[in-house]
Amino acid sequence: NISIKIMIYLMDNTKSNQLITSPDKDIIDIFIQLANSEYIDRIIGIIYGCALGDCVGIQVEGYNTERIKTYYSDGVTDMLGPMASIRGIESGDWTDDTDQLILLMEVFTENKLQYDELLFAKKLLNWKNHGFAELGDLAGMGLGVLTARAMSKDYFTSDPVRASKVSYNELGSNR
């Protein structure tokens, strides 16, 4: 279920057709080198590990160790059961953590494997407002207090680092 969702999303949204026909041969070379390198398995492992860990971990997100032991004495060993739901997240689904990883992958894909904080901030704000329509999301869900506060700043997309620092200081110990 999760693998299919991620793969469909990535296939539909990586713009691979544009990359192949692009006059910008550098990005094609980067992806060919990456695909032929030892790192591709590690990257795929990170993506799947994050998404699968997120699916399993949603059951105890925000719980302290004592509460986890009370509800899951043998530990969390599986995803939510059939038809189970926590805070509107269905069995086999993931949270904002994996959504943000997908956004980060989009930034790297669109920017020759280089991080661009302004592009990430714009994608994050768009995701917050619209979610991933391709996956049936209506809006981004699950933002923490600090992230939501930083994104509420009118200068977030032009200076996300400043927005984050200001929000961090505003929240004090309530982060």
Short mmCIF file of C-alpha atoms in Angstrom, two decimals:
data_model
loop_
_atom_site.label_atom_id
_atom_site.label_comp_id
_atom_site.label_asym_id
_atom_site.label_seq_id
_atom_site.Cartn_x
_atom_site.Cartn_y
_atom_site.Cartn_z
CA ASN A 1 0.00 0.00 0.00
CA ILE A 2 2.62 2.57 1.07
CA SER A 3 5.14 1.48 -1.58
CA ILE A 4 2.55 1.84 -4.30
CA LYS A 5 1.53 5.31 -3.08
CA ILE A 6 5.12 6.57 -2.96
CA MET A 7 6.11 5.10 -6.30
CA ILE A 8 3.00 6.40 -8.10
CA TYR A 9 3.54 9.84 -6.62
CA LEU A 10 7.23 9.94 -7.54
CA MET A 11 6.64 8.59 -11.06
CA ASP A 12 3.94 11.17 -11.68
CA ASN A 13 5.86 14.07 -10.19
CA THR A 14 9.58 13.69 -10.85
CA LYS A 15 9.27 15.26 -14.29
CA SER A 16 11.52 12.52 -15.67
CA ASN A 17 10.25 13.08 -19.22
CA GLN A 18 11.27 16.72 -19.02
CA LEU A 19 14.69 15.76 -17.67
CA ILE A 20 15.39 13.30 -20.47
CA THR A 21 14.49 15.77 -23.19
CA SER A 22 16.03 18.74 -21.42
CA PRO A 23 18.95 20.52 -23.06
CA ASP A 24 20.50 20.60 -19.58
CA LYS A 25 22.66 17.49 -19.87
CA ASP A 26 24.24 18.06 -16.42
CA ILE A 27 21.14 16.93 -14.54
CA ILE A 28 20.81 13.84 -16.75
CA ASP A 29 24.45 12.97 -16.06
CA ILE A 30 23.93 13.42 -12.32
CA PHE A 31 20.98 11.02 -12.31
CA ILE A 32 22.82 8.47 -14.45
CA GLN A 33 25.82 8.59 -12.12
CA LEU A 34 23.55 8.34 -9.10
CA ALA A 35 21.63 5.38 -10.55
CA ASN A 36 24.91 3.58 -11.28
CA SER A 37 26.46 4.32 -7.90
CA GLU A 38 26.47 2.52 -4.57
CA TYR A 39 24.41 5.38 -3.13
CA ILE A 40 21.14 4.63 -4.91
CA ASP A 41 20.33 1.73 -2.57
CA ARG A 42 21.10 3.93 0.43
CA ILE A 43 18.86 6.72 -0.86
CA ILE A 44 16.02 4.30 -1.56
CA GLY A 45 16.55 2.83 1.91
CA ILE A 46 16.25 6.26 3.50
CA ILE A 47 13.04 7.00 1.64
CA TYR A 48 11.37 3.69 2.45
CA GLY A 49 12.74 3.62 6.00
CA CYS A 50 11.30 7.05 6.72
CA ALA A 51 7.90 6.28 5.20
CA LEU A 52 7.53 2.84 6.79
CA GLY A 53 8.80 4.06 10.16
CA ASP A 54 6.33 6.92 9.94
CA CYS A 55 3.45 4.50 9.23
CA VAL A 56 4.32 2.38 12.25
CA GLY A 57 5.32 5.27 14.50
CA ILE A 58 2.15 7.33 14.04
CA GLN A 59 0.50 5.10 16.64
CA VAL A 60 2.77 6.44 19.37
CA GLU A 61 3.63 9.91 18.12
CA GLY A 62 3.75 12.25 21.09
CA TYR A 63 3.63 9.41 23.65
CA ASN A 64 6.27 9.15 26.36
CA THR A 65 8.03 5.83 27.04
CA GLU A 66 5.71 4.94 29.93
CA ARG A 67 2.57 5.40 27.84
CA ILE A 68 4.02 3.38 24.95
CA LYS A 69 4.82 0.51 27.34
CA THR A 70 1.25 0.67 28.71
CA TYR A 71 -0.40 0.37 25.30
CA TYR A 72 2.28 -1.66 23.51
CA SER A 73 3.96 -3.88 26.09
CA ASP A 74 5.71 -5.85 23.33
CA GLY A 75 6.57 -2.70 21.40
CA VAL A 76 5.02 -1.35 18.23
CA THR A 77 5.39 -4.18 15.76
CA ASP A 78 2.91 -3.39 13.01
CA MET A 79 0.98 -0.64 11.29
CA LEU A 80 -2.51 0.23 12.43
CA GLY A 81 -4.97 -2.61 11.99
CA PRO A 82 -7.48 -2.77 9.15
CA MET A 83 -9.81 0.21 9.10
CA ALA A 84 -8.05 1.75 12.11
CA SER A 85 -7.53 5.48 12.17
CA ILE A 86 -5.58 7.88 14.36
CA ARG A 87 -6.23 11.60 13.99
CA GLY A 88 -7.66 11.01 10.50
CA ILE A 89 -4.66 9.00 9.32
CA GLU A 90 -5.66 5.60 7.99
CA SER A 91 -3.78 2.33 8.26
CA GLY A 92 -0.83 2.29 5.86
CA ASP A 93 -0.71 6.07 5.54
CA TRP A 94 2.05 8.38 6.71
CA THR A 95 2.29 11.81 8.36
CA ASP A 96 3.72 15.20 7.59
CA ASP A 97 7.20 13.80 8.20
CA THR A 98 7.09 11.70 5.03
CA ASP A 99 5.23 14.43 3.13
CA GLN A 100 8.11 16.78 3.92
CA LEU A 101 10.64 14.17 2.82
CA ILE A 102 8.80 13.99 -0.52
CA LEU A 103 8.99 17.80 -0.78
CA LEU A 104 12.71 17.64 -0.07
CA MET A 105 13.17 15.02 -2.80
CA GLU A 106 11.30 17.29 -5.20
CA VAL A 107 13.67 20.14 -4.36
CA PHE A 108 16.71 17.95 -5.04
CA THR A 109 15.17 16.62 -8.26
CA GLU A 110 14.32 20.07 -9.58
CA ASN A 111 17.57 21.69 -8.49
CA LYS A 112 20.37 19.38 -9.71
CA LEU A 113 20.56 17.57 -6.35
CA GLN A 114 21.28 20.86 -4.55
CA TYR A 115 19.26 22.06 -1.57
CA ASP A 116 17.44 25.36 -2.04
CA GLU A 117 15.82 26.67 1.15
CA LEU A 118 13.61 29.17 -0.72
CA LEU A 119 12.25 26.50 -3.06
CA PHE A 120 11.68 24.17 -0.10
CA ALA A 121 9.86 26.94 1.81
CA LYS A 122 7.58 27.61 -1.18
CA LYS A 123 6.86 23.91 -1.60
CA LEU A 124 6.21 23.52 2.13
CA LEU A 125 3.75 26.41 2.18
CA ASN A 126 1.97 25.10 -0.92
CA TRP A 127 1.77 21.65 0.67
CA LYS A 128 0.36 23.14 3.90
CA ASN A 129 -2.39 24.83 1.92
CA HIS A 130 -3.16 22.09 -0.62
CA GLY A 131 -1.57 18.81 0.48
CA PHE A 132 -0.80 16.30 -2.26
CA ALA A 133 -3.93 16.31 -4.41
CA GLU A 134 -2.53 13.31 -6.31
CA LEU A 135 -2.82 11.30 -3.10
CA GLY A 136 -6.23 12.62 -2.12
CA ASP A 137 -4.92 15.14 0.43
CA LEU A 138 -6.80 18.39 0.84
CA ALA A 139 -4.14 20.11 2.94
CA GLY A 140 -0.94 19.34 4.80
CA MET A 141 -1.70 17.81 8.18
CA GLY A 142 0.30 17.31 11.35
CA LEU A 143 2.56 20.34 11.51
CA GLY A 144 4.25 20.96 14.81
CA VAL A 145 3.76 24.24 16.66
CA LEU A 146 7.17 25.65 15.68
CA THR A 147 6.85 24.78 11.98
CA ALA A 148 3.32 26.18 11.80
CA ARG A 149 4.44 29.39 13.53
CA ALA A 150 7.39 29.88 11.16
CA MET A 151 5.17 29.26 8.13
CA SER A 152 2.69 31.86 9.35
CA LYS A 153 5.28 34.64 8.98
CA ASP A 154 4.62 36.77 5.88
CA TYR A 155 8.33 36.55 5.00
CA PHE A 156 8.57 32.75 5.34
CA THR A 157 9.07 32.10 1.61
CA SER A 158 11.67 34.84 1.24
CA ASP A 159 13.59 34.19 4.47
CA PRO A 160 12.60 30.86 6.03
CA VAL A 161 15.64 30.73 8.32
CA ARG A 162 14.75 34.09 9.90
CA ALA A 163 11.10 33.05 10.19
CA SER A 164 12.21 29.88 11.99
CA LYS A 165 14.58 31.67 14.36
CA VAL A 166 12.02 34.35 15.23
CA SER A 167 9.33 31.69 15.81
CA TYR A 168 11.70 29.64 17.97
CA ASN A 169 12.38 32.65 20.18
CA GLU A 170 8.70 33.62 20.34
CA LEU A 171 7.61 30.20 21.52
CA GLY A 172 10.18 29.87 24.28
CA SER A 173 9.67 26.58 26.12
CA ASN A 174 6.31 25.97 24.37
CA ARG A 175 7.95 24.53 21.25
#
